[in-house]
mmCIF file of C-alpha atoms in Angstrom:
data_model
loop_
_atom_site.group_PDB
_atom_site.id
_atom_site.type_symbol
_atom_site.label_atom_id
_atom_site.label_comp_id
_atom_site.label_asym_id
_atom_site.label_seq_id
_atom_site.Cartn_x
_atom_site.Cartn_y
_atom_site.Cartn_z
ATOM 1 C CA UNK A 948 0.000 0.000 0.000
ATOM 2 C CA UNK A 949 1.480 3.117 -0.759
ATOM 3 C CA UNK A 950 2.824 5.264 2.089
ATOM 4 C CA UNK A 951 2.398 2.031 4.148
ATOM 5 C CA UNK A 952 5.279 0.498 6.312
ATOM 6 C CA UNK A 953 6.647 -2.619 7.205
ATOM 7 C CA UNK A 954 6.486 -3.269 10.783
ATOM 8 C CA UNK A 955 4.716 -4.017 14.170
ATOM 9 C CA UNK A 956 4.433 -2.151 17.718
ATOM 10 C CA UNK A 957 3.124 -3.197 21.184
ATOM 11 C CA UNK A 958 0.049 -1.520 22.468
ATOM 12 C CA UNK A 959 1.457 -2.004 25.664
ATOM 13 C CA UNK A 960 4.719 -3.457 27.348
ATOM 14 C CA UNK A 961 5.171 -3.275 30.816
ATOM 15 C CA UNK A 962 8.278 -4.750 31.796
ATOM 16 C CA UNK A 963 8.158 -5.911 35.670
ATOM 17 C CA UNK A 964 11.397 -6.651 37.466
ATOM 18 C CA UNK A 965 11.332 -8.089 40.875
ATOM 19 C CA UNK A 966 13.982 -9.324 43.900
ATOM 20 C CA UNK A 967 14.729 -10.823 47.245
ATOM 21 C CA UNK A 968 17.572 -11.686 48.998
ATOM 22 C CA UNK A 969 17.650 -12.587 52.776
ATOM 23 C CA UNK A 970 19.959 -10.364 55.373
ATOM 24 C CA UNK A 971 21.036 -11.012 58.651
ATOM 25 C CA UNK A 972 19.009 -11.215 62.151
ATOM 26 C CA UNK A 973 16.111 -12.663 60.122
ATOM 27 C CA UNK A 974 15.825 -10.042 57.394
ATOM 28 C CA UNK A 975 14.942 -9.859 53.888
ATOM 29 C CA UNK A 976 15.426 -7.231 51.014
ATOM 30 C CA UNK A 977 13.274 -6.591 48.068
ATOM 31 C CA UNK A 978 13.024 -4.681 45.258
ATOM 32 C CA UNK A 979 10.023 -4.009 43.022
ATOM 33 C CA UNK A 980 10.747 -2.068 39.340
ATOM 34 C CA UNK A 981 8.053 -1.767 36.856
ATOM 35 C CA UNK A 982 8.574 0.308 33.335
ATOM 36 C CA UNK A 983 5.544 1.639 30.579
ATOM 37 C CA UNK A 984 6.961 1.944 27.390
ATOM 38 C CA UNK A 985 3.602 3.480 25.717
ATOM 39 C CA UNK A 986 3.115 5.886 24.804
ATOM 40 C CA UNK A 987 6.383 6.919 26.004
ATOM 41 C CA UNK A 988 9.294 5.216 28.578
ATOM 42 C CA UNK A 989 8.517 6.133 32.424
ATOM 43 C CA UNK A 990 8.598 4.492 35.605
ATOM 44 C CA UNK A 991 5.116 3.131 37.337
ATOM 45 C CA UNK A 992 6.685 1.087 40.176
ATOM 46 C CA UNK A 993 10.020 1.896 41.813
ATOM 47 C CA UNK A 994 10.415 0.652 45.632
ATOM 48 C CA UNK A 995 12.854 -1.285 47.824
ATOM 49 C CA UNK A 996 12.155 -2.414 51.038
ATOM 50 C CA UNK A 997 13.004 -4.665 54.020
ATOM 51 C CA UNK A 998 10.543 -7.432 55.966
ATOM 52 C CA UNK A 999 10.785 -8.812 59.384
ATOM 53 C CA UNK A 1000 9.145 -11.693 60.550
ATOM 54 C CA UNK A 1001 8.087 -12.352 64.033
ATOM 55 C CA UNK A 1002 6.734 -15.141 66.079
ATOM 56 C CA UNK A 1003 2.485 -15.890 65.486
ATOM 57 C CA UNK A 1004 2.386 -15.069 61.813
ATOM 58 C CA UNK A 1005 3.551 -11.369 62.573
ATOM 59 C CA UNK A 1006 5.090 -9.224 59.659
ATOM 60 C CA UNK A 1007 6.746 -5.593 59.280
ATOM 61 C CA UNK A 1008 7.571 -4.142 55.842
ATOM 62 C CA UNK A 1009 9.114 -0.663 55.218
ATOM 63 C CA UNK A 1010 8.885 0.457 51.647
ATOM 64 C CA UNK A 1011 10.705 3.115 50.156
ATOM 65 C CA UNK A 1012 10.149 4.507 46.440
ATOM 66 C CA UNK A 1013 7.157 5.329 44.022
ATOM 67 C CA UNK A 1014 4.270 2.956 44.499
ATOM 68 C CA UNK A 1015 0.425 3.097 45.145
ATOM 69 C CA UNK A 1016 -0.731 4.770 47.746
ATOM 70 C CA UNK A 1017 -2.792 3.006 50.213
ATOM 71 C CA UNK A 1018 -6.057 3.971 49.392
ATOM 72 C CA UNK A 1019 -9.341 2.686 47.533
ATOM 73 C CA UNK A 1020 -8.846 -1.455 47.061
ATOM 74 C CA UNK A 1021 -10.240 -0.469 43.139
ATOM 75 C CA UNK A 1022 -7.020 1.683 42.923
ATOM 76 C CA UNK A 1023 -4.577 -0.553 44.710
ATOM 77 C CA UNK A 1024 -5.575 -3.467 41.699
ATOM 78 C CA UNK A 1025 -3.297 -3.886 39.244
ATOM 79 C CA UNK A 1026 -3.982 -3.425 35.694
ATOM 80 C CA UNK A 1027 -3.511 -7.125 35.282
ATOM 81 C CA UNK A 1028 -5.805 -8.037 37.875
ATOM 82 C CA UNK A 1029 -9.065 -6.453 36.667
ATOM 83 C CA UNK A 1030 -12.307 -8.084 35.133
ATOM 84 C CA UNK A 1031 -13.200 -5.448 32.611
ATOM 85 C CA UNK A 1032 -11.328 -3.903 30.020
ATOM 86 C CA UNK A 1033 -11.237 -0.285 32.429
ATOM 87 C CA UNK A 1034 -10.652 0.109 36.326
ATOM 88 C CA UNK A 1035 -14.157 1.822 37.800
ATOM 89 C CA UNK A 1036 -14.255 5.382 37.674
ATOM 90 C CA UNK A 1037 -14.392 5.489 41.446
ATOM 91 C CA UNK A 1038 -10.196 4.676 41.084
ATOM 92 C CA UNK A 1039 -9.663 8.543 39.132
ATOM 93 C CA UNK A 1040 -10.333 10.269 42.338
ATOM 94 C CA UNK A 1041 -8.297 7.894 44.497
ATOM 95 C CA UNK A 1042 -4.484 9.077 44.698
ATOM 96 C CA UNK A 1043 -2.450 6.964 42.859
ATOM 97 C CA UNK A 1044 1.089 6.429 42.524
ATOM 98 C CA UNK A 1045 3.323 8.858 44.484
ATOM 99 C CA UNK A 1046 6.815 8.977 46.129
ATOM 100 C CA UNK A 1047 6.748 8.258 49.427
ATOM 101 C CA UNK A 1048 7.619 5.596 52.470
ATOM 102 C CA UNK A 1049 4.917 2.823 53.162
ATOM 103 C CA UNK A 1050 4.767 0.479 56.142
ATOM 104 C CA UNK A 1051 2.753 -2.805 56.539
ATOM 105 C CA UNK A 1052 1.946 -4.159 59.590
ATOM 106 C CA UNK A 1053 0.566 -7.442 60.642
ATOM 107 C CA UNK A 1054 0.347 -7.658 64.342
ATOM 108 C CA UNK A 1055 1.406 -10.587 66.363
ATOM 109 C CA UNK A 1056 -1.663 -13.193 66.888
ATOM 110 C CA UNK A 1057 -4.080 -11.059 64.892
ATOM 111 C CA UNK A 1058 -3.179 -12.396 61.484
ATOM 112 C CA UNK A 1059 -6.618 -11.550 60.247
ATOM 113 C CA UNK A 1060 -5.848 -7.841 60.933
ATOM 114 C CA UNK A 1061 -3.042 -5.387 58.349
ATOM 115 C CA UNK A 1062 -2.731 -2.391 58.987
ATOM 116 C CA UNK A 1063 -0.967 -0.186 55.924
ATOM 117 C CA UNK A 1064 0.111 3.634 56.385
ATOM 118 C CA UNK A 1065 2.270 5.932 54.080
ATOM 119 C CA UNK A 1066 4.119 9.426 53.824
ATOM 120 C CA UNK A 1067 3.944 10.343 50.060
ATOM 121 C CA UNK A 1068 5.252 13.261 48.714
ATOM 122 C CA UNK A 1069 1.923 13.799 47.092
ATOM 123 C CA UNK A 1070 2.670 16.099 43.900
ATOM 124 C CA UNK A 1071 1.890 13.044 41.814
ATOM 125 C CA UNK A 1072 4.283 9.780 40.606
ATOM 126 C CA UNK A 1073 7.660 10.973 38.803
ATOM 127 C CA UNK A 1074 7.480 13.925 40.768
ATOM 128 C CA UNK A 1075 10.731 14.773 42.805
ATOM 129 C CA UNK A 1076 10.090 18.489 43.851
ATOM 130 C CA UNK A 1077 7.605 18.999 46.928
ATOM 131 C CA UNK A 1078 6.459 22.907 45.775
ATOM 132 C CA UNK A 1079 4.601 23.842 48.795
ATOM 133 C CA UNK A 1080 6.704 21.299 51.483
ATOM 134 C CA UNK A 1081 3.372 19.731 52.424
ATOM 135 C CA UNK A 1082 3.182 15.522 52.481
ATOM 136 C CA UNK A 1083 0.193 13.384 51.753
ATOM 137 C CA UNK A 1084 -1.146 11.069 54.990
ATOM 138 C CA UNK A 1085 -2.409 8.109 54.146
ATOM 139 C CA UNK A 1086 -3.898 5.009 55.693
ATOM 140 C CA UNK A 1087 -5.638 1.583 55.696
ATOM 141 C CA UNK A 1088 -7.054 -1.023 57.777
ATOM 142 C CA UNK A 1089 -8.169 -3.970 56.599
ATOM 143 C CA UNK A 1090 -10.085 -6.877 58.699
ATOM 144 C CA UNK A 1091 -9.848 -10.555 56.951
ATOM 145 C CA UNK A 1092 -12.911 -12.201 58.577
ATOM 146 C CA UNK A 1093 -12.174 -15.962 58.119
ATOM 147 C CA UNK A 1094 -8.350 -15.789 59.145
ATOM 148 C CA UNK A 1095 -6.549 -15.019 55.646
ATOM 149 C CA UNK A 1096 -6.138 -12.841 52.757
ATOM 150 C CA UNK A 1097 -7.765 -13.534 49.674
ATOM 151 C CA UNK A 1098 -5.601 -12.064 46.137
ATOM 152 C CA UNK A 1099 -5.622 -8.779 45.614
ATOM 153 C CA UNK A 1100 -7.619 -9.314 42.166
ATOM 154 C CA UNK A 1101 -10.930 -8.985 40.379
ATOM 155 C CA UNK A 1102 -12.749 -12.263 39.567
ATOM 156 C CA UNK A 1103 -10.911 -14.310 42.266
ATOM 157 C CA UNK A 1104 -11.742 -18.127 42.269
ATOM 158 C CA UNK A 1105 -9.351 -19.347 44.539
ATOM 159 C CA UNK A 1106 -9.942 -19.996 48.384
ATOM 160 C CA UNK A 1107 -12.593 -18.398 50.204
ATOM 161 C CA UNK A 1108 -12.006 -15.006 51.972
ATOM 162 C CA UNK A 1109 -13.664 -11.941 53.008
ATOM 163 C CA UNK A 1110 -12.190 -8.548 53.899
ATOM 164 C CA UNK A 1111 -13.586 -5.983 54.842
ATOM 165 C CA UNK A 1112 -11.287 -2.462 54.782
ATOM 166 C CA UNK A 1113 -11.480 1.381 55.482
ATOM 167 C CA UNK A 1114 -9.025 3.498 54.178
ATOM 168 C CA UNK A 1115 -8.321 7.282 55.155
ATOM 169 C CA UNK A 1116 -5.921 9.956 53.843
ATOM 170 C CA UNK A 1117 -5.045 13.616 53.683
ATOM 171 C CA UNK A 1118 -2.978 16.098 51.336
ATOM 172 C CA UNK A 1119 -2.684 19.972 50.726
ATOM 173 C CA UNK A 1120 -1.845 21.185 47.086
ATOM 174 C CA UNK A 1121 -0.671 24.737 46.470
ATOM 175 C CA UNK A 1122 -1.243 26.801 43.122
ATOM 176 C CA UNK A 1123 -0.207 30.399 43.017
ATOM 177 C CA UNK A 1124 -2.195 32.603 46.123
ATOM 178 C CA UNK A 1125 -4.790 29.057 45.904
ATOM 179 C CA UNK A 1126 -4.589 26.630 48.753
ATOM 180 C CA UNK A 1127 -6.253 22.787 48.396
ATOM 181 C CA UNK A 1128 -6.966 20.732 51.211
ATOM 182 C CA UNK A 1129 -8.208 17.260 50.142
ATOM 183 C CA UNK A 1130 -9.431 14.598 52.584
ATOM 184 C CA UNK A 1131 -10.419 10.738 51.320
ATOM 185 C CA UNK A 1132 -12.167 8.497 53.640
ATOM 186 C CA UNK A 1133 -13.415 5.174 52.153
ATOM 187 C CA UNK A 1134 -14.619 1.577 52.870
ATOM 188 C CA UNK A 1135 -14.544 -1.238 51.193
ATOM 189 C CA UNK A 1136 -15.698 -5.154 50.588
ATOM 190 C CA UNK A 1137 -14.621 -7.723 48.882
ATOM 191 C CA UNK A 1138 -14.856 -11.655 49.239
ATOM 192 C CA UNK A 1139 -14.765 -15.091 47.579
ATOM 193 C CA UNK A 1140 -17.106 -18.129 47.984
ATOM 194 C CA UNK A 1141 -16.911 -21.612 45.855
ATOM 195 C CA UNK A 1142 -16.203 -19.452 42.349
ATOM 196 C CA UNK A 1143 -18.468 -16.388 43.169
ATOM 197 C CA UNK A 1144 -16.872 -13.477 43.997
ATOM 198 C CA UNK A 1145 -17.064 -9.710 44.259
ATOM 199 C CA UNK A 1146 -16.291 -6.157 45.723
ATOM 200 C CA UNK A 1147 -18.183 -3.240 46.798
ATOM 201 C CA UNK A 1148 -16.236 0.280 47.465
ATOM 202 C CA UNK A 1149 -17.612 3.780 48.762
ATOM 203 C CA UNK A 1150 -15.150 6.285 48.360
ATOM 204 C CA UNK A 1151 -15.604 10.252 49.243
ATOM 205 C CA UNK A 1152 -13.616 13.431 48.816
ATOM 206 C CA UNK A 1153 -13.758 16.131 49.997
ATOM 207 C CA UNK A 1154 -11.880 19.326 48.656
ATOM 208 C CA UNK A 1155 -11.431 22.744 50.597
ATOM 209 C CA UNK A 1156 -9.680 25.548 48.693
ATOM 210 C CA UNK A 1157 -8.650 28.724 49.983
ATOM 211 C CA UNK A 1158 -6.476 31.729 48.886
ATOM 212 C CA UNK A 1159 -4.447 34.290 50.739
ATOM 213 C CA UNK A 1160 -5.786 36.460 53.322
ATOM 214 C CA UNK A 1161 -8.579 33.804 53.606
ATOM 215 C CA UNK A 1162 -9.213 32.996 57.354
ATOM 216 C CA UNK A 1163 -8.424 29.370 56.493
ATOM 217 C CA UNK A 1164 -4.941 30.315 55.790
ATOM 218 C CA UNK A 1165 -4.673 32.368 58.961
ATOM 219 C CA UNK A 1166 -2.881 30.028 62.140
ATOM 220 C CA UNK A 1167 -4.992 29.470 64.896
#
């Protein structure tokens, strides 16, 4: 055909890279690298980060990188993971990927019970500069009812599970004289029985903005 050339492309490649080595006094290191090369090269995933094991099914993990923040189990899926073709529209308003530190916590003898919490930079992922020197808070808690954790997927078959989760965060963005405060609270279900599964999410957020000489702005 004229004008026509020879050739393929990849819609999408996502390369995924991923390590562990143990350390001493019961220690392990991991790494965690994933890469979109559509429509152009940038990094998704970057983290390292060490896990401790304790006694009665107890773990500690300390990210440190660009990864998800914890918030909205819709947004925490990956891409791979999903039923439909497109995440819900409830993930847009969740933060997404940011730079930050991340620790998980399972508590000793409550292995039904994680508890996740983060300090993001919160300008966004592949963002190094904080402009106004304010960090986004974020948190989740998440209860697995019979004892275990199902996968963190859409259209799970496997064993049966139920978790339920609530998830809480806060971050203030600055433009100019213009001050944003934004506040996420959400709650979530999502469970697994003999093939049948599925997930229910509420998610709310609330924006306050303010400019200078606006009492908001004023210390207490």
């Amino acid at each position: 055909v004229q004008d026509d050339t020879n050739g393929f492309r990849f819609a999408r490649v996502r390369p995924m890279i991923r390590a562990k080595t143990p350390l001493p006094n019961g220690l392990e290191f991991g790494a965690f690298f994933e890469f979109e090369f559509q429509p152009t090269f940038q990094l998704v995933d970057g983290f390292v980060g060490v896990t401790k094991k304790f006694d009665k099914n107890s773990v500690l993990v300390v990210d440190v990188g660009q990864m998800r923040v914890p918030i909205s189990r819709q947004q925490l899926l990956s891409d791979s993971r999903i039923a439909f073709v497109d995440k819900a529209q409830l993930a847009s308003i969740a933060p997404r990927r940011d730079l930050g530190a991340r620790v998980t916590f399972v508590p000793p003898g409550l292995r039904q019970l994680k508890v996740i919490a983060g300090l993001f930079n919160g300008e966004g992922p592949n963002q190094i500069e904080n402009i106004n020197q304010k960090f986004l808070y974020a948190g989740r808690v998440e209860a697995n009812v019979l004892g275990h954790e199902g996968a963190l997927a859409e259209s799970n078959f496997g064993d049966a599970f139920l978790t339920i989760a609530g998830s809480a965060g806060f971050n203030k963005l600055t433009n100019g004289d213009r001050t944003e405060t934004v506040k996420f609270f959400g709650a979530d279900i999502a469970g697994a029985y003999k093939g049948l599964s599925g997930t229910f999410e509420y998610l709310v957020v609330k924006h306050t903005l303010a400019t200078v000489g606006d009492p908001l702005l004023l210390p207490p």
